[in-house]
Tab-separated table of C-alpha atoms in Angstrom:
chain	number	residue	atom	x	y	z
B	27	UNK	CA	-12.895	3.431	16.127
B	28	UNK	CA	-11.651	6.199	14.498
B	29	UNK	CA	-9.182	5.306	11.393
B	30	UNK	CA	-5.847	6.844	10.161
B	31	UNK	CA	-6.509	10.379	9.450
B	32	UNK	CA	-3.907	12.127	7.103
B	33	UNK	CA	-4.224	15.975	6.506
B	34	UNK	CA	-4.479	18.031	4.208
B	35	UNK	CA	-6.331	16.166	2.033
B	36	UNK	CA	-5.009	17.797	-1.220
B	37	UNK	CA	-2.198	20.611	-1.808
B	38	UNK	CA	-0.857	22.340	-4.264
B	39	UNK	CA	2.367	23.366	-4.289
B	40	UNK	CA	5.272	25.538	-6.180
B	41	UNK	CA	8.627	23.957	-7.705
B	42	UNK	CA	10.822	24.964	-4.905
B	43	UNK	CA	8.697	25.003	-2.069
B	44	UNK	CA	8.580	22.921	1.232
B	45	UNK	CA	5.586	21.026	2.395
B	46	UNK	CA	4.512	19.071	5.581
B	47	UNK	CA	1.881	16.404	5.259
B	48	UNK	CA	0.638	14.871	8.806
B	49	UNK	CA	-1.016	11.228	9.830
B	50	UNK	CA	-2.726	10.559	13.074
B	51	UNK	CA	-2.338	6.451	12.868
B	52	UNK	CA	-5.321	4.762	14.377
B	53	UNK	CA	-5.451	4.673	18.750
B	54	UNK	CA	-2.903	2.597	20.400
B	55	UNK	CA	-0.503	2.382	16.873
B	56	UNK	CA	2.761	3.037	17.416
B	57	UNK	CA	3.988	2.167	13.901
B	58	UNK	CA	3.574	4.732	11.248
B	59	UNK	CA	4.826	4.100	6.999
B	60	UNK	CA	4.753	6.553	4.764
B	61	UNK	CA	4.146	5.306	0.999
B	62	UNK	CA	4.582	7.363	-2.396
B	63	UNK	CA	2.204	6.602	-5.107
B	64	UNK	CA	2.737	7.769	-8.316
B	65	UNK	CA	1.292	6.824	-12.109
B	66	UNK	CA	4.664	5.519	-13.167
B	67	UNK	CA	6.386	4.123	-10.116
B	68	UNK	CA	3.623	2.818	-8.559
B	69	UNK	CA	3.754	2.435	-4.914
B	70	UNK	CA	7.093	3.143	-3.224
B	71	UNK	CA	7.980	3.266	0.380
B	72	UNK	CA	9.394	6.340	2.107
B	73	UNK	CA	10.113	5.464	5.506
B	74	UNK	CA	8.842	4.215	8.875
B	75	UNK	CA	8.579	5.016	12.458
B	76	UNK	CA	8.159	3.360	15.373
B	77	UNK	CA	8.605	5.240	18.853
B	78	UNK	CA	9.813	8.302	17.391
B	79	UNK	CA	12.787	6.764	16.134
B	80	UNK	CA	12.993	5.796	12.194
B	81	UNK	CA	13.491	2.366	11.645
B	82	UNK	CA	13.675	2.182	8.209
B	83	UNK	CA	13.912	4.469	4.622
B	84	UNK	CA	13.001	3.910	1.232
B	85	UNK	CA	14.971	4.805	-1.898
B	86	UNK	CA	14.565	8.593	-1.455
B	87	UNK	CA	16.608	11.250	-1.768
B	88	UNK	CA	17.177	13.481	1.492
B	89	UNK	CA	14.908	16.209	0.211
B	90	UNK	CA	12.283	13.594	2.087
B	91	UNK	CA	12.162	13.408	5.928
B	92	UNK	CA	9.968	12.251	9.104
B	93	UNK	CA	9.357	12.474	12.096
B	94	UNK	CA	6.944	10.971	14.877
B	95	UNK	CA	5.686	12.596	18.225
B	96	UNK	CA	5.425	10.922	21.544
B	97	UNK	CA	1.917	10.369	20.949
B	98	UNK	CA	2.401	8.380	17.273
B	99	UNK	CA	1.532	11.366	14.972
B	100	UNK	CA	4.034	11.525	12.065
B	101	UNK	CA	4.593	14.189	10.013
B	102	UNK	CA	6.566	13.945	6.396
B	103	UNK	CA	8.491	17.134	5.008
B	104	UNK	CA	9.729	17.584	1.912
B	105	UNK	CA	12.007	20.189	0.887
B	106	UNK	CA	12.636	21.878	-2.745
B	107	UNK	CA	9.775	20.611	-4.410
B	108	UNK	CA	10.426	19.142	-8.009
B	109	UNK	CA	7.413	18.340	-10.521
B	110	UNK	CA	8.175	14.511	-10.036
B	111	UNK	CA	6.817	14.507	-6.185
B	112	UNK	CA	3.500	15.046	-7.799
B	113	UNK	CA	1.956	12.175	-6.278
B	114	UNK	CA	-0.595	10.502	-3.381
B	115	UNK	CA	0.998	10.319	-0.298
B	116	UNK	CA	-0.104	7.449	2.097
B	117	UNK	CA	0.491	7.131	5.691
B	118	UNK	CA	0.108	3.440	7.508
B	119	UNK	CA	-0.444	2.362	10.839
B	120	UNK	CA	0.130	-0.731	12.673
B	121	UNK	CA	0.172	-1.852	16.165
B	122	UNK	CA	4.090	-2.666	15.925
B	123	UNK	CA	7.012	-2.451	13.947
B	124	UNK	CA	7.678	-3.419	10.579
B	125	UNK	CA	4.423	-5.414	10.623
B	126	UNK	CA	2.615	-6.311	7.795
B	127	UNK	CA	2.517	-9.530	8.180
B	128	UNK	CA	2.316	-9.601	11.876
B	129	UNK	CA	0.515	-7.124	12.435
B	130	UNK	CA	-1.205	-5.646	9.362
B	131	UNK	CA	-0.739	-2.046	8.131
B	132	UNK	CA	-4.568	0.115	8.084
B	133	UNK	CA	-4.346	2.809	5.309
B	134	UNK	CA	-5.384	6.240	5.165
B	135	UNK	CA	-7.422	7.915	2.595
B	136	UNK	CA	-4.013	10.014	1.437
B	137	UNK	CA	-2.731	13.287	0.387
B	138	UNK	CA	-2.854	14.428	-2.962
B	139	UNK	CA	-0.093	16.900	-4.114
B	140	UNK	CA	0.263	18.745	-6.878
B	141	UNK	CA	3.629	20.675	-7.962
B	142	UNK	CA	3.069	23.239	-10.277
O	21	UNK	CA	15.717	-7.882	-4.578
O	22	UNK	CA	11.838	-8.422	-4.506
O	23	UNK	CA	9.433	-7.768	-6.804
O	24	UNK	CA	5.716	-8.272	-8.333
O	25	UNK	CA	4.192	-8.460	-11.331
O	26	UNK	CA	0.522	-7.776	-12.042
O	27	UNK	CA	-1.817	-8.199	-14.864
O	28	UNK	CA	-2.198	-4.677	-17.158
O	29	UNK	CA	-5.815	-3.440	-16.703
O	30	UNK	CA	-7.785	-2.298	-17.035
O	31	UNK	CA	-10.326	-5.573	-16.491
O	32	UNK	CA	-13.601	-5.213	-17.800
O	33	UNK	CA	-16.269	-7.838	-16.843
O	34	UNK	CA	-19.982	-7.892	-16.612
O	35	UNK	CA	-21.823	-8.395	-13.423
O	36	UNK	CA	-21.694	-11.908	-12.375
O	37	UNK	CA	-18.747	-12.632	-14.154
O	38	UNK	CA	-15.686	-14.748	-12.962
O	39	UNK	CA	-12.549	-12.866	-12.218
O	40	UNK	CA	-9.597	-13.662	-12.593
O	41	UNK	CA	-5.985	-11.138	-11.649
O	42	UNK	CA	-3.291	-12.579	-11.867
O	43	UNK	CA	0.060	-12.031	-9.864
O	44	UNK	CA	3.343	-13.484	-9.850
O	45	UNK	CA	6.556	-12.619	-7.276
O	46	UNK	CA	9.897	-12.714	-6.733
O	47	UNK	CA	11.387	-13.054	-3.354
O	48	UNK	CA	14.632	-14.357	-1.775
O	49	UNK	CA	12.954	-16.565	1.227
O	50	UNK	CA	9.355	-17.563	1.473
O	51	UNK	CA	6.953	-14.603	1.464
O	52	UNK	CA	3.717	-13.367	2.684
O	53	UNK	CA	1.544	-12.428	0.258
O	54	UNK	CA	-1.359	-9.581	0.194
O	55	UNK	CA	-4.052	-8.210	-1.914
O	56	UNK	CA	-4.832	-5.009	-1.445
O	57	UNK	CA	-7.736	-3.113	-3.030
O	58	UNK	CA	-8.099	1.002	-3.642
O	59	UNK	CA	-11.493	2.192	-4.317
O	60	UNK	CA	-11.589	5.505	-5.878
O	61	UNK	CA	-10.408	8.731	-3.452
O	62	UNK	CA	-9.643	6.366	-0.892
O	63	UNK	CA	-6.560	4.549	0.487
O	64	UNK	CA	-5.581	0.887	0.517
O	65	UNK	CA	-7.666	-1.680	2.332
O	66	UNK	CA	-6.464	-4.997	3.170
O	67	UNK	CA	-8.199	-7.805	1.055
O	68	UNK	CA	-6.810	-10.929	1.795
O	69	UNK	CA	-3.761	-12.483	3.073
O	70	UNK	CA	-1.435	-15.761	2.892
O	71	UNK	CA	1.605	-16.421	5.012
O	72	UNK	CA	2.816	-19.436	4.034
O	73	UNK	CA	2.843	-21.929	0.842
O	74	UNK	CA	-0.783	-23.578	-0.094
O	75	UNK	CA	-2.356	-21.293	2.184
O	76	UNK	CA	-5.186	-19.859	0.789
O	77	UNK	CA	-6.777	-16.019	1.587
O	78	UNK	CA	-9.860	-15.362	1.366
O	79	UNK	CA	-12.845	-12.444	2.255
O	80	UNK	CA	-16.105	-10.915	0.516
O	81	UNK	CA	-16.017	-13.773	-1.978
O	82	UNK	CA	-12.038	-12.823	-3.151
O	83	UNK	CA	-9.911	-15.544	-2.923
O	84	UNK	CA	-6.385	-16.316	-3.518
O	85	UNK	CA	-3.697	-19.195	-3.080
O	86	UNK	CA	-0.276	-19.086	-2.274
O	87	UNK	CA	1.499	-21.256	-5.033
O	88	UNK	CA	5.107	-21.426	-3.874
O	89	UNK	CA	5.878	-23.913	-7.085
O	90	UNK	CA	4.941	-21.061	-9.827
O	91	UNK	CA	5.574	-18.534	-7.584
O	92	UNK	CA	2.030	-17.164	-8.174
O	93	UNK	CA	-0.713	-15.775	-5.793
O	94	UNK	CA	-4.053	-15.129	-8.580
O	95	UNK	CA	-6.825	-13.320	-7.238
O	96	UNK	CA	-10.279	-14.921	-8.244
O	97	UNK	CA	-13.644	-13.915	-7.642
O	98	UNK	CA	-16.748	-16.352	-8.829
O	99	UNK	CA	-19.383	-13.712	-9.067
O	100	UNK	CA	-18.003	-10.110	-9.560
O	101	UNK	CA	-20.612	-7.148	-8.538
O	102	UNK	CA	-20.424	-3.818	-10.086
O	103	UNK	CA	-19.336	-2.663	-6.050
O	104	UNK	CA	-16.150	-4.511	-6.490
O	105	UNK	CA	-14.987	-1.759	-9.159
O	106	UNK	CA	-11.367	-0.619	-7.843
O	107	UNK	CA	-7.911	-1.321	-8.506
O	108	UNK	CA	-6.164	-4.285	-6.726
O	109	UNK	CA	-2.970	-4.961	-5.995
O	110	UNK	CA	-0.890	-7.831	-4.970
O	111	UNK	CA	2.198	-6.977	-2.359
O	112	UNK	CA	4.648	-9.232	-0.757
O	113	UNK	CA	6.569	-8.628	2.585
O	114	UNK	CA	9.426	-10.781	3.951
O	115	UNK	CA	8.597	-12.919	6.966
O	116	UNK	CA	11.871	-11.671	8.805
O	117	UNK	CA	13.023	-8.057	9.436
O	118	UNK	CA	11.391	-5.243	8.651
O	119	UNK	CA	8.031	-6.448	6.728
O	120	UNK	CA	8.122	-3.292	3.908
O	121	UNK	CA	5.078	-4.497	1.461
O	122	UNK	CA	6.702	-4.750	-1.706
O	123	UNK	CA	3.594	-3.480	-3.945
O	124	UNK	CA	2.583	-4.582	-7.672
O	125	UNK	CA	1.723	-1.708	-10.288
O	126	UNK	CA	-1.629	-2.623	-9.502
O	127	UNK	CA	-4.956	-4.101	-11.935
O	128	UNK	CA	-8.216	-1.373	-12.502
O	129	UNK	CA	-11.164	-3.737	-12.620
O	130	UNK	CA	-14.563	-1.862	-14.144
O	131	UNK	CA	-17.691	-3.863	-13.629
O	132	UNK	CA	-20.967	-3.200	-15.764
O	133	UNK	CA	-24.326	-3.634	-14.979
């Protein structure tokens, strides 16, 4: 079966700008996490969703929001890009909420963006 | 609030080696505890797992045990293959609530013919 698929695979971007990163989570997920990876903070999470509604956020200032779609997509905005957001952006699925140990979170491959 | 500390990399072993990465947490409650591992340009796969205290993960030869006394969960590997080149990293999540993994800064193994 098909796994999480997270578009675009890489980006780059302008201090200032907005960007939208999406995640198609694996068939029959309804739980989507967003993660941050960077060099220096290591991995970080954003937020997660679970029938369209957030459940949970990370650490993150509001420049950083979500959504999900009726049929589990997510999509992850953020707004006024600084250099610092420079960093792989995973996306999560799992068959229910707040899950890893319950239900185990599948990866995708990421999406690299650059501010310049 | 919960954390986990990894080894500093990068590892560097010959093939056939024993591995060795080791992880220690700290977590109000009792834990479960993860390896994940990141092979280059991809995401995070799941490794191995361990729920509770003396459990013990294991898969493709990895293996780790839950030690709830030294608060430790080492990843060891008898026979290391130049395939198994990645970075690993050890993640906790809380049993109750919303199960966030909780991620180390993660270990860069390099295996050599």
């Amino acid at each position: 079966k098909a796994g999480v698929t997270q578009t675009p695979r890489y980006l780059i971007k302008t201090r200032g700008q907005q960007v939208t990163l999406s995640c198609s989570p694996i068939s029959g997920h309804r739980s989507v996490s967003w993660y941050q990876q960077t060099p220096g903070q290591g991995l970080q999470f954003l937020f997660e969703y679970f029938s369209e509604t957030q459940r949970n956020k990370g650490n993150f200032p509001g420049r950083f929001s979500g959504r999900q779609f009726s049929n589990s997509r997510s999509e992850m905005n953020v707004s006024t890009l600084e250099l610092g957001d420079s960093a792989l952006y995973l996306c999560a699925s799992s068959l229910g909420p707040g899950g890893a140990r319950d239900y185990g979170y599948t990866f995708g491959s990421g999406t690299r963006l650059t501010v310049v | 609030g919960n954390s986990v500390t990894q080894m500093e990399g990068p590892v560097t072993l010959s093939e056939e080696a024993f591995l060795t990465i080791n992880c220690t947490y700290t977590a109000t409650g009792y834990p479960s505890l993860f390896w994940y591992v990141q092979y280059p340009g991809e995401g995070l796969q799941l490794l191995l797992k361990a729920t509770k205290a003396d459990d013990k993960g294991s898969n493709k030869g990895f293996e780790a045990t839950y030690r709830k006394e030294t608060t430790s969960f080492h990843l060891e590997k008898g026979s290391v293959q130049v395939s198994d080149s990645a970075v690993y990293f050890c993640a906790l999540s809380e049993n109750t609530g919303f199960q966030k993994l909780v991620f180390g800064t993660g270990t860069r193994l390099l295996v050599s013919p």
